[in-house]
Every structure is written in structure tokens, then in C-alpha cells.
Short mmCIF file of N, CA and C in Angstrom, two decimals:
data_model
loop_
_atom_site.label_atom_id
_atom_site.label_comp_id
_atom_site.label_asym_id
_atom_site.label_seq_id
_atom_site.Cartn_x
_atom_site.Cartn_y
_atom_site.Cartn_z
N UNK A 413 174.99 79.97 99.34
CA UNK A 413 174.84 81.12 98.47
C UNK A 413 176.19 81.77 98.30
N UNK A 414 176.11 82.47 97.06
CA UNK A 414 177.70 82.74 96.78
C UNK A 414 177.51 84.17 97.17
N UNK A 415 178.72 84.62 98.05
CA UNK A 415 179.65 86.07 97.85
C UNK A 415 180.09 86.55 97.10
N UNK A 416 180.40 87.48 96.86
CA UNK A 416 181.30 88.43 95.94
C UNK A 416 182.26 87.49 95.20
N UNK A 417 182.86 87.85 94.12
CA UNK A 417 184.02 86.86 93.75
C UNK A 417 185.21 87.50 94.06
N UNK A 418 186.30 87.32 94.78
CA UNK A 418 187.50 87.83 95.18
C UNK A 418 188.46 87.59 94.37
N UNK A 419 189.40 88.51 93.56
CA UNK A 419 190.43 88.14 92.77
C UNK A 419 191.58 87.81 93.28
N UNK A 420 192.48 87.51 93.18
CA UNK A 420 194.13 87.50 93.40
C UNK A 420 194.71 87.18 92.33
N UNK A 421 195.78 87.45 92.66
CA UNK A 421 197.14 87.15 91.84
C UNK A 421 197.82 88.64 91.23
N UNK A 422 198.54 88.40 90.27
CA UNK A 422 198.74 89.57 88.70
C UNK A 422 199.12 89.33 87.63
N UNK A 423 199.15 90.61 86.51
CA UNK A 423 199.80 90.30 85.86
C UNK A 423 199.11 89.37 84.60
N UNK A 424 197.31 89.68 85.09
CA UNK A 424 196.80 89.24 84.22
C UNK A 424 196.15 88.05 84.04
N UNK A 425 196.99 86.91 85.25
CA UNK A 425 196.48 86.21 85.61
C UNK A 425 195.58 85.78 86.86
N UNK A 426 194.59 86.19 86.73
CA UNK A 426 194.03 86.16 87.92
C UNK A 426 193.12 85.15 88.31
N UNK A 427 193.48 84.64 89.73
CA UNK A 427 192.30 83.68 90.01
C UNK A 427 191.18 83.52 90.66
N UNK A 428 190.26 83.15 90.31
CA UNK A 428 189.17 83.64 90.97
C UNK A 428 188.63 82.71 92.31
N UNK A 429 188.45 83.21 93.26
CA UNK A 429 188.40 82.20 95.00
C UNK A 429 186.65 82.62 94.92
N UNK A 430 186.05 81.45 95.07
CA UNK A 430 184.19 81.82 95.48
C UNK A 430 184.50 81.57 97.03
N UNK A 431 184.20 81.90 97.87
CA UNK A 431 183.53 81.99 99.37
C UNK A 431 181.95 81.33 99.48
N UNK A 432 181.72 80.90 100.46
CA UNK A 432 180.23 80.31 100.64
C UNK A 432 180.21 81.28 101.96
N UNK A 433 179.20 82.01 102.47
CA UNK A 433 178.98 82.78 103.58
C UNK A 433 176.84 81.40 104.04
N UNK A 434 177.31 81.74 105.07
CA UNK A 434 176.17 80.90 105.95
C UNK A 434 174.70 82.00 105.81
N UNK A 435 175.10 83.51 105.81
CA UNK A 435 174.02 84.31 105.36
C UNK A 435 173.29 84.40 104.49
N UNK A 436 171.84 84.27 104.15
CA UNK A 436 171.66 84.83 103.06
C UNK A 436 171.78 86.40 102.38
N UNK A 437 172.15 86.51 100.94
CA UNK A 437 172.24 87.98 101.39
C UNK A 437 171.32 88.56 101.54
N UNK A 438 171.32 89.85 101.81
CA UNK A 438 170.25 91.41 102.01
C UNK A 438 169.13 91.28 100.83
N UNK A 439 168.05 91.06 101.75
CA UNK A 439 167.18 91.11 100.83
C UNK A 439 165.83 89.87 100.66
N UNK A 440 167.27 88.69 100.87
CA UNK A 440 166.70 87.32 100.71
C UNK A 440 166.56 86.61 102.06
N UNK A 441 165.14 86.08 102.01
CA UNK A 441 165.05 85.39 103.27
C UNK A 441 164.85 83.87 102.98
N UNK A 442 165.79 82.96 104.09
CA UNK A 442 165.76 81.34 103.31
C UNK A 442 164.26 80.93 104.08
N UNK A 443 163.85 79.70 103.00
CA UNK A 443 162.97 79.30 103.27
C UNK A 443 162.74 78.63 105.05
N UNK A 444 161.57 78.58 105.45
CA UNK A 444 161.56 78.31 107.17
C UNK A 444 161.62 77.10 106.62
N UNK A 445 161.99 76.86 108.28
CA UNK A 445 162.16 74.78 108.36
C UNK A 445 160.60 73.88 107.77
N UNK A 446 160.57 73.09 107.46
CA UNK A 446 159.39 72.18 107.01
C UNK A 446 158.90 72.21 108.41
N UNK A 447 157.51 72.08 108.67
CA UNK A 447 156.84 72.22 110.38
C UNK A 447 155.80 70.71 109.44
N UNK A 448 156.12 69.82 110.58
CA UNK A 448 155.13 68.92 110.39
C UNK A 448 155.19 67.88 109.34
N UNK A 449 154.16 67.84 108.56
CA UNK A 449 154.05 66.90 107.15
C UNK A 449 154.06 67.73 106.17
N UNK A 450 154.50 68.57 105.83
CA UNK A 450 154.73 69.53 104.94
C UNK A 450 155.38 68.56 103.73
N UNK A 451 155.11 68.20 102.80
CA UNK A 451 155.96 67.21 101.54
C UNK A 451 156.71 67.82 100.79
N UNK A 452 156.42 69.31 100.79
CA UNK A 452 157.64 69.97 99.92
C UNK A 452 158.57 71.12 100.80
N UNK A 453 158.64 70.70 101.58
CA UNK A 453 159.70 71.47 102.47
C UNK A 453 159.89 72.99 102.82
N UNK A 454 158.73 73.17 102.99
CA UNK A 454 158.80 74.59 103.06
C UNK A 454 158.47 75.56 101.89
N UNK A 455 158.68 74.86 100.78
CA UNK A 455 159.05 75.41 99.02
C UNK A 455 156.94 75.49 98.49
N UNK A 456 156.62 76.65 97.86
CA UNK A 456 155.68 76.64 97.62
C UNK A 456 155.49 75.72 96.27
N UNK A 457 154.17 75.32 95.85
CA UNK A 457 154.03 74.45 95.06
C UNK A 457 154.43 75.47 93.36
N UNK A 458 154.04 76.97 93.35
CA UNK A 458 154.77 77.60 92.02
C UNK A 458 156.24 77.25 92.19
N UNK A 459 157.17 77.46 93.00
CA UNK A 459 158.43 77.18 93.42
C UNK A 459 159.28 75.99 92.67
N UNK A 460 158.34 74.40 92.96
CA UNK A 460 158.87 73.44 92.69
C UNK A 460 158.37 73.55 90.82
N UNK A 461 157.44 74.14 90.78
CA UNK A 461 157.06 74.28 89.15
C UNK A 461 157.46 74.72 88.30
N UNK A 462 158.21 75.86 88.88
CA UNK A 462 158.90 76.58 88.13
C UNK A 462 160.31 75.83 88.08
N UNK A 463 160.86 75.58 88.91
CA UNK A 463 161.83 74.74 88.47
C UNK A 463 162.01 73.46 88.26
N UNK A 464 160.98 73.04 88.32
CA UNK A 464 160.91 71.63 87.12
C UNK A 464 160.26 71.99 85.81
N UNK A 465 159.88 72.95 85.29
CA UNK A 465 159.56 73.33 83.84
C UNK A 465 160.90 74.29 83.36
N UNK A 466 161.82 74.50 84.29
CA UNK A 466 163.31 75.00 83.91
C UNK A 466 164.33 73.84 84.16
N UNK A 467 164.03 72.73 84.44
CA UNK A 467 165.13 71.92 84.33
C UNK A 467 164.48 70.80 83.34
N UNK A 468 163.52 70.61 82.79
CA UNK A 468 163.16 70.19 81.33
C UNK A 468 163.43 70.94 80.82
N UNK A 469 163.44 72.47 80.46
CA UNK A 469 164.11 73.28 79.63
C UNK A 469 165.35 72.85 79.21
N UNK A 470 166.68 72.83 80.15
CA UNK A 470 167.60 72.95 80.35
C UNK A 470 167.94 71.24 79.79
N UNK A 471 167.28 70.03 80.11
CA UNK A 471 167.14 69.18 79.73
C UNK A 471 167.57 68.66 78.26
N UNK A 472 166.21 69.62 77.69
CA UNK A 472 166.43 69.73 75.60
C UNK A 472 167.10 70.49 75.60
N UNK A 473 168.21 71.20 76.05
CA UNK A 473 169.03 72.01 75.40
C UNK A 473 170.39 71.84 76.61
N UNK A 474 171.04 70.70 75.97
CA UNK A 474 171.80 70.41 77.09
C UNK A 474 173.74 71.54 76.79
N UNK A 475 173.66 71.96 75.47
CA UNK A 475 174.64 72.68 75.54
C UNK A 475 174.37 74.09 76.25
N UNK A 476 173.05 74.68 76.44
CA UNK A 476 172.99 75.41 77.07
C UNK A 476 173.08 75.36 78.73
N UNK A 477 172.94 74.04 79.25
CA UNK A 477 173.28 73.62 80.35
C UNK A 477 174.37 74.19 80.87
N UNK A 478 175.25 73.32 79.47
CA UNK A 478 176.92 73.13 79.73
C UNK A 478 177.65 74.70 79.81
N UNK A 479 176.68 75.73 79.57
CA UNK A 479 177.42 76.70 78.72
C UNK A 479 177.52 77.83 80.58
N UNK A 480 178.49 78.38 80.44
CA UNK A 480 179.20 79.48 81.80
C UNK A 480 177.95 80.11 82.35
N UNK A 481 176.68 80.30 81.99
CA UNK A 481 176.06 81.55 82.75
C UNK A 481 175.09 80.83 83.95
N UNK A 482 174.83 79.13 83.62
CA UNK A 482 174.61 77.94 84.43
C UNK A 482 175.85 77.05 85.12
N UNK A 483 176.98 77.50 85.27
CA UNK A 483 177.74 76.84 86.19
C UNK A 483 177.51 77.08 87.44
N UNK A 484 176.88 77.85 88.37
CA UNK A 484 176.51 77.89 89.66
C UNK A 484 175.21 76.80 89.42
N UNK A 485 174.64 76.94 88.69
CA UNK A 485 173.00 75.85 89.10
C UNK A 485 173.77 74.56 89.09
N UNK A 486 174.92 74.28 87.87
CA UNK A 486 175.44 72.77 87.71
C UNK A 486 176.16 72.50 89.39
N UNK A 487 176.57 73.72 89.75
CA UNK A 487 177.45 73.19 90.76
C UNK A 487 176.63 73.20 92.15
N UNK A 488 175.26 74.00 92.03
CA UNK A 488 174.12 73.55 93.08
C UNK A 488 173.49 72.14 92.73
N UNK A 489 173.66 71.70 91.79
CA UNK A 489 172.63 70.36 91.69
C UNK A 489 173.37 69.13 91.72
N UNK A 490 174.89 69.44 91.68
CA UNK A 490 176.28 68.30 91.94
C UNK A 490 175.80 67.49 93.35
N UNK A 491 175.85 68.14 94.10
CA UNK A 491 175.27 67.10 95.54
C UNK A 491 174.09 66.26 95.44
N UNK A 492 172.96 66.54 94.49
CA UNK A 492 171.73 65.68 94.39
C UNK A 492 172.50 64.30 93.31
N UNK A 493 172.91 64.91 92.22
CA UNK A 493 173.87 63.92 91.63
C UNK A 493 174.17 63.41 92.09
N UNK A 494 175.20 63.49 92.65
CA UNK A 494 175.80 62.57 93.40
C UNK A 494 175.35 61.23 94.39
N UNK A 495 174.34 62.20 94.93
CA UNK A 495 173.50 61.31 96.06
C UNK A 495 172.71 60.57 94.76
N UNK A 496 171.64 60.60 94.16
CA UNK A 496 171.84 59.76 93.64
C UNK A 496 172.46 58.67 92.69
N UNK A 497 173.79 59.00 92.34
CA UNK A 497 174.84 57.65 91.73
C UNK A 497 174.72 56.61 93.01
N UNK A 498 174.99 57.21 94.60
CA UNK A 498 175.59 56.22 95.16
C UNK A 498 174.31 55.54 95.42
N UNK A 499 173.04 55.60 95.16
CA UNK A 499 171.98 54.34 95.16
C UNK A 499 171.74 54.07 94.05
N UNK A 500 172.30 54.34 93.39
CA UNK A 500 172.24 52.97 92.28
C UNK A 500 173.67 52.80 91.50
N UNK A 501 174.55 52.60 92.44
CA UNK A 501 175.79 51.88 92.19
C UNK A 501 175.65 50.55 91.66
N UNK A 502 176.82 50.24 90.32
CA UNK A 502 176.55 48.90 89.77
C UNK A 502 177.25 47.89 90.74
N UNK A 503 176.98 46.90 90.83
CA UNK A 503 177.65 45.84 91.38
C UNK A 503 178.56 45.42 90.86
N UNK A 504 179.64 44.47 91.32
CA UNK A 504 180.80 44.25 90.63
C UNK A 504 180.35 43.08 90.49
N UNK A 505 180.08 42.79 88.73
CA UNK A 505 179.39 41.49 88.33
C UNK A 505 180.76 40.31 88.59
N UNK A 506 182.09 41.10 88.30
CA UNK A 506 183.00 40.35 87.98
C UNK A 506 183.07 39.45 89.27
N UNK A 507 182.89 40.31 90.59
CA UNK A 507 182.88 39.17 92.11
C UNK A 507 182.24 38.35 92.47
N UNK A 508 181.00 38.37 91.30
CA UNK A 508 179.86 37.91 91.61
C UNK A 508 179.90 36.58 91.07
N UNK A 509 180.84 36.56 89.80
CA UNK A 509 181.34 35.40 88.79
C UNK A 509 182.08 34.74 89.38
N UNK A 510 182.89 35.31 90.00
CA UNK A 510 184.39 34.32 90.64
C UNK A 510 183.42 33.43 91.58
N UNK A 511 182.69 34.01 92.49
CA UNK A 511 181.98 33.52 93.98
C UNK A 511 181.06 32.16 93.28
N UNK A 512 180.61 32.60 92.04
CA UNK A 512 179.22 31.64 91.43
C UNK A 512 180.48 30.53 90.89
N UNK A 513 181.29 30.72 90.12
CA UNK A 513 182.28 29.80 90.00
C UNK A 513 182.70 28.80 90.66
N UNK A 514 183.52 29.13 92.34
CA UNK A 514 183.89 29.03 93.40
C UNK A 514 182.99 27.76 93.71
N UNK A 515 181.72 28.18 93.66
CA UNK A 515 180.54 27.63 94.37
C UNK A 515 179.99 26.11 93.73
N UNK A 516 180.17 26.08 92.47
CA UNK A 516 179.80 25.25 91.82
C UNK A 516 178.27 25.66 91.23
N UNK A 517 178.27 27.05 91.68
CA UNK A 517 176.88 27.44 90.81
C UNK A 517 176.68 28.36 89.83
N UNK A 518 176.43 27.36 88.79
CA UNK A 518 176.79 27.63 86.94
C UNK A 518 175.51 28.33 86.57
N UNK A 519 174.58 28.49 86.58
CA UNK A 519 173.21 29.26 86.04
C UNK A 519 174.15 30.88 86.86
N UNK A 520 174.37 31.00 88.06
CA UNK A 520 174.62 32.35 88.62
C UNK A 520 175.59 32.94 87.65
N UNK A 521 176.85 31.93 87.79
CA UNK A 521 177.57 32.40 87.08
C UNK A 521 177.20 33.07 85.47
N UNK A 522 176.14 32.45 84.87
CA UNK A 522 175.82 32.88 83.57
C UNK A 522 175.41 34.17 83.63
N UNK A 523 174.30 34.04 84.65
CA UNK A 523 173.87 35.55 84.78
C UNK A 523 174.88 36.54 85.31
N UNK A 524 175.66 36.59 86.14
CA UNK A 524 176.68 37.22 86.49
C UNK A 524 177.70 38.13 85.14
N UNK A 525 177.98 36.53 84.51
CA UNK A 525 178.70 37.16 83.28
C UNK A 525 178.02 38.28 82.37
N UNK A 526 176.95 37.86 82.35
CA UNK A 526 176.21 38.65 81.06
C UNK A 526 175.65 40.69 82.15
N UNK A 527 175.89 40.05 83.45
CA UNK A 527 176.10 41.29 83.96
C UNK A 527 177.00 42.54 83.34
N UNK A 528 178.89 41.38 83.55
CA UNK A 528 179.26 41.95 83.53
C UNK A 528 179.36 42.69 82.21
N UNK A 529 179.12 42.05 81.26
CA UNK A 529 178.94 42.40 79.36
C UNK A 529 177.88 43.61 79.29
N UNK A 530 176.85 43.02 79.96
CA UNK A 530 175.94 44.40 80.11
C UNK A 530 176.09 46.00 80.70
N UNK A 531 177.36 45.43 81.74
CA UNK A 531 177.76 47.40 82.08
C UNK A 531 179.21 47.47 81.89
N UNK A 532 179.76 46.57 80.97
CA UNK A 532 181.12 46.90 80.49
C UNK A 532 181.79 46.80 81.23
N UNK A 533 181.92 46.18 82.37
CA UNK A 533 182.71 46.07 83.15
C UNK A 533 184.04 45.02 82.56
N UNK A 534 185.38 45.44 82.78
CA UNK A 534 186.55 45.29 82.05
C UNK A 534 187.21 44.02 83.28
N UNK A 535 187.43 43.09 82.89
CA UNK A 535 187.87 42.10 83.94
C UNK A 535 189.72 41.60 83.66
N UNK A 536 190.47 41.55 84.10
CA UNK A 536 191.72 41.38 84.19
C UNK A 536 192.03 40.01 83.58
N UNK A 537 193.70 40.26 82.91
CA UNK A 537 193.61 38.87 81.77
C UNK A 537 193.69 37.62 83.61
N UNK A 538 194.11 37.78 84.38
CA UNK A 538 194.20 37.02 85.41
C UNK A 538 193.48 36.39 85.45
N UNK A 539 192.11 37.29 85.87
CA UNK A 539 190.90 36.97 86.31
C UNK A 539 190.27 36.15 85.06
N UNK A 540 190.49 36.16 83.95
CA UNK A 540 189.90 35.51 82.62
C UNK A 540 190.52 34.21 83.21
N UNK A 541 191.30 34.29 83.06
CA UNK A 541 192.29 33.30 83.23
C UNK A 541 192.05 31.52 84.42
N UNK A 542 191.38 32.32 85.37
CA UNK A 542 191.10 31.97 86.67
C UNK A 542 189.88 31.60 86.22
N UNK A 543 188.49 32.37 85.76
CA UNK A 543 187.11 31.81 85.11
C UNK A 543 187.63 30.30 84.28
N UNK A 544 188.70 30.37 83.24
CA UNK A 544 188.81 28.97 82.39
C UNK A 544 188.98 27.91 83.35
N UNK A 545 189.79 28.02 84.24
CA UNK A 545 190.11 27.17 84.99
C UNK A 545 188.95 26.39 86.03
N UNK A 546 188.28 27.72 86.60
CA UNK A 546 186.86 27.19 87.12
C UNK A 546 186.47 26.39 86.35
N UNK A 547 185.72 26.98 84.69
CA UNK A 547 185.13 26.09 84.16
C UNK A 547 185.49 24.62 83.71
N UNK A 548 186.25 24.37 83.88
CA UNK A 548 187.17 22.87 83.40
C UNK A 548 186.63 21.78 84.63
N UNK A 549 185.52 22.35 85.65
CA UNK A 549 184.85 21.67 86.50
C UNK A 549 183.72 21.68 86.38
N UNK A 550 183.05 22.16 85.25
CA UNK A 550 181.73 21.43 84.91
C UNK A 550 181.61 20.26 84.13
N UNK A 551 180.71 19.59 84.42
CA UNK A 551 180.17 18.48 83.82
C UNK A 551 179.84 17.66 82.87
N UNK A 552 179.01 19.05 82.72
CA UNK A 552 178.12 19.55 81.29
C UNK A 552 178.47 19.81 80.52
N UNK A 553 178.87 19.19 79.36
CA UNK A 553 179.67 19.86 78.12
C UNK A 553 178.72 21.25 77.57
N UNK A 554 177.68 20.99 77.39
CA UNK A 554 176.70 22.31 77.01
C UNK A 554 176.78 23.30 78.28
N UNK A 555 176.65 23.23 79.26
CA UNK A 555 176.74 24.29 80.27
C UNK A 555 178.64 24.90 80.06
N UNK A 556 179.54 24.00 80.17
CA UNK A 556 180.98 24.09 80.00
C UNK A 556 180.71 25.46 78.91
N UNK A 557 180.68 25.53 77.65
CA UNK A 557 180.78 25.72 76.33
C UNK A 557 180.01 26.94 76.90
N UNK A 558 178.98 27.26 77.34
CA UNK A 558 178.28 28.53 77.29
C UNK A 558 178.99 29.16 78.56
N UNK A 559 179.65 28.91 79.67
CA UNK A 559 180.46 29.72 80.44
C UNK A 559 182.14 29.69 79.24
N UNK A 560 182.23 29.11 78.90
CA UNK A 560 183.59 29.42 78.38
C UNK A 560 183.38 30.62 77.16
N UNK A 561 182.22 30.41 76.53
CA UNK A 561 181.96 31.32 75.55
C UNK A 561 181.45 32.56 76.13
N UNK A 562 180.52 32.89 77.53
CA UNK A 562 180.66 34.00 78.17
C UNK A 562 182.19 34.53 78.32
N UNK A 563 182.89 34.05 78.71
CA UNK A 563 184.16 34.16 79.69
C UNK A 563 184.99 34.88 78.46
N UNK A 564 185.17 34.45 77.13
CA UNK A 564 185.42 34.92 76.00
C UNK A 564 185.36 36.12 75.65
N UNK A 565 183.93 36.13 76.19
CA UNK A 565 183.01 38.04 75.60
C UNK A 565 183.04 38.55 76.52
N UNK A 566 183.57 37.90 77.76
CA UNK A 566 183.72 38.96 78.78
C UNK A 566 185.22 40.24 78.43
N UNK A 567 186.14 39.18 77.77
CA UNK A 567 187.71 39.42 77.92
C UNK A 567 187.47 40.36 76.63
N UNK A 568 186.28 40.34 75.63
CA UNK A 568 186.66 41.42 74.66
C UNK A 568 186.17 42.88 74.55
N UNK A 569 186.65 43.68 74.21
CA UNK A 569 186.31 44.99 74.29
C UNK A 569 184.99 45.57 73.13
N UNK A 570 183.85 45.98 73.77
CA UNK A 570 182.72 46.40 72.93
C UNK A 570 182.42 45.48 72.39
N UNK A 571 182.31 43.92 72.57
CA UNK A 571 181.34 43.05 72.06
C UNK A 571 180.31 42.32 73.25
#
């Protein structure tokens, strides 16, 4: 919970320092610990309602999100963000290509590539470079031709 805002500086320019204090302030009491199987943590069921029919609000009207009088909620809800990016982090299709390459296993590699096309992932002229060379060890002229033509659309930008 935020404190007071403290100024410094002068001259007009002033900067503003937030403090986090461990208290809640006067007035407000934090919710008790969850006791037991409690599923919503202490938080009454109007509680979670009300703020999930204010963050669909906030949802359809995302410049009002963006806009100064919601930068404390954006910067309370940054840690849930966050936590979830890091479970569902993309994989690096591109390691996944070299290894399926490496291996002599060409179906992986296909799928791999079209990974990487699918989340844009940007692969180094090296690394292009290094895929041709793999492929010059398949067999298969039709399998050859569809990794070389991945490997192609991997190296171009927005196709």
C-alpha cells in the first residue's frame, strides 16, 4: 500500500519517490490469512466480483486503463503479469531445429521450423546458414526441398 508521495528536488523540477510502508493505513484492516480450504483467500465472494466486473470494464476500454488515475492498479497487477509470462514462455524453436537437424530427425525439424515462423522468432544469417548445410544430408529430395524451403521462410521477415 502506498504512503504519502514525497517530493524532492527544485526549481520546478520535482521528483516524485513512492515509499511502500508494511502497514496498512488507519482505518484499513488487511484481509486475515486463508484458515483451511478457504479457495478465495480470505477475499469475500462480492470482493472477487466486483473486481472481475471492473477488470472487464477496464478490459473494453483499454485507453482508459492506460490513462494516469489507474497507474497504481497497472502497477498492482504487474507481478500477476508477470508470473504469468514466465509459464507460458515460448520455446526457442530455433534450438529445437538445430538439435532435430543434428539428429537426423527431419519431420521434428519441420515442425520446429514452422514453430519458429509461427512466433517470429528471428534466427541469425549463421544459423540459416548452418540449417542449409544440415539439409544437404537428407535423402529425400521431397523432404530436402521442404526443409530448405522452411529454412528460407525462416530467414525472412513477416512472411
Amino acid at each position: 500500500r502506498r504512503c504519502p508521495v514525497q517530493t524532492t528536488g527544485a526549481m520546478g523540477k520535482n521528483k516524485k519517490k513512492s515509499s511502500f510502508d508494511s502497514k496498512p493505513p488507519p482505518g484499513k484492516v488487511p484481509p486475515a490469512a486463508p484458515e483451511g480450504d478457504d479457495p478465495l483467500g480470505g477475499l469475500s465472494e462480492d470482493e472477487v466480483d466486483i473486481t472481475i466486473s471492473t477488470i472487464e470494464f477496464l478490459a473494453e476500454r483499454p485507453e482508459l486503463f492506460l490513462s494516469k488515475p489507474f497507474r497504481d492498479l497497472r502497477a498492482a497487477l504487474d507481478p500477476l503479469v508477470q508470473l504469468q509470462l514466465k509459464k507460458y514462455d515460448v520455446p526457442d524453436y530455433g534450438a529445437r531445429v538445430t538439435a532435430a537437424l543434428k539428429a537426423g530427425k527431419w519431420a521434428d525439424a519441420v515442425t520446429a521450423m514452422q514453430g519458429v515462423r509461427a512466433h517470429n522468432q528471428t534466427q541469425r544469417q549463421g544459423t540459416l546458414q548452418r540449417w542449409v548445410r544440415d539439409c544437404s544430408f537428407v535423402d529425400d529430395d521431397l523432404v530436402r526441398m521442404r526443409l530448405m524451403d522452411l529454412v528460407v521462410r525462416c530467414g525472412k521477415d513477416g512472411e
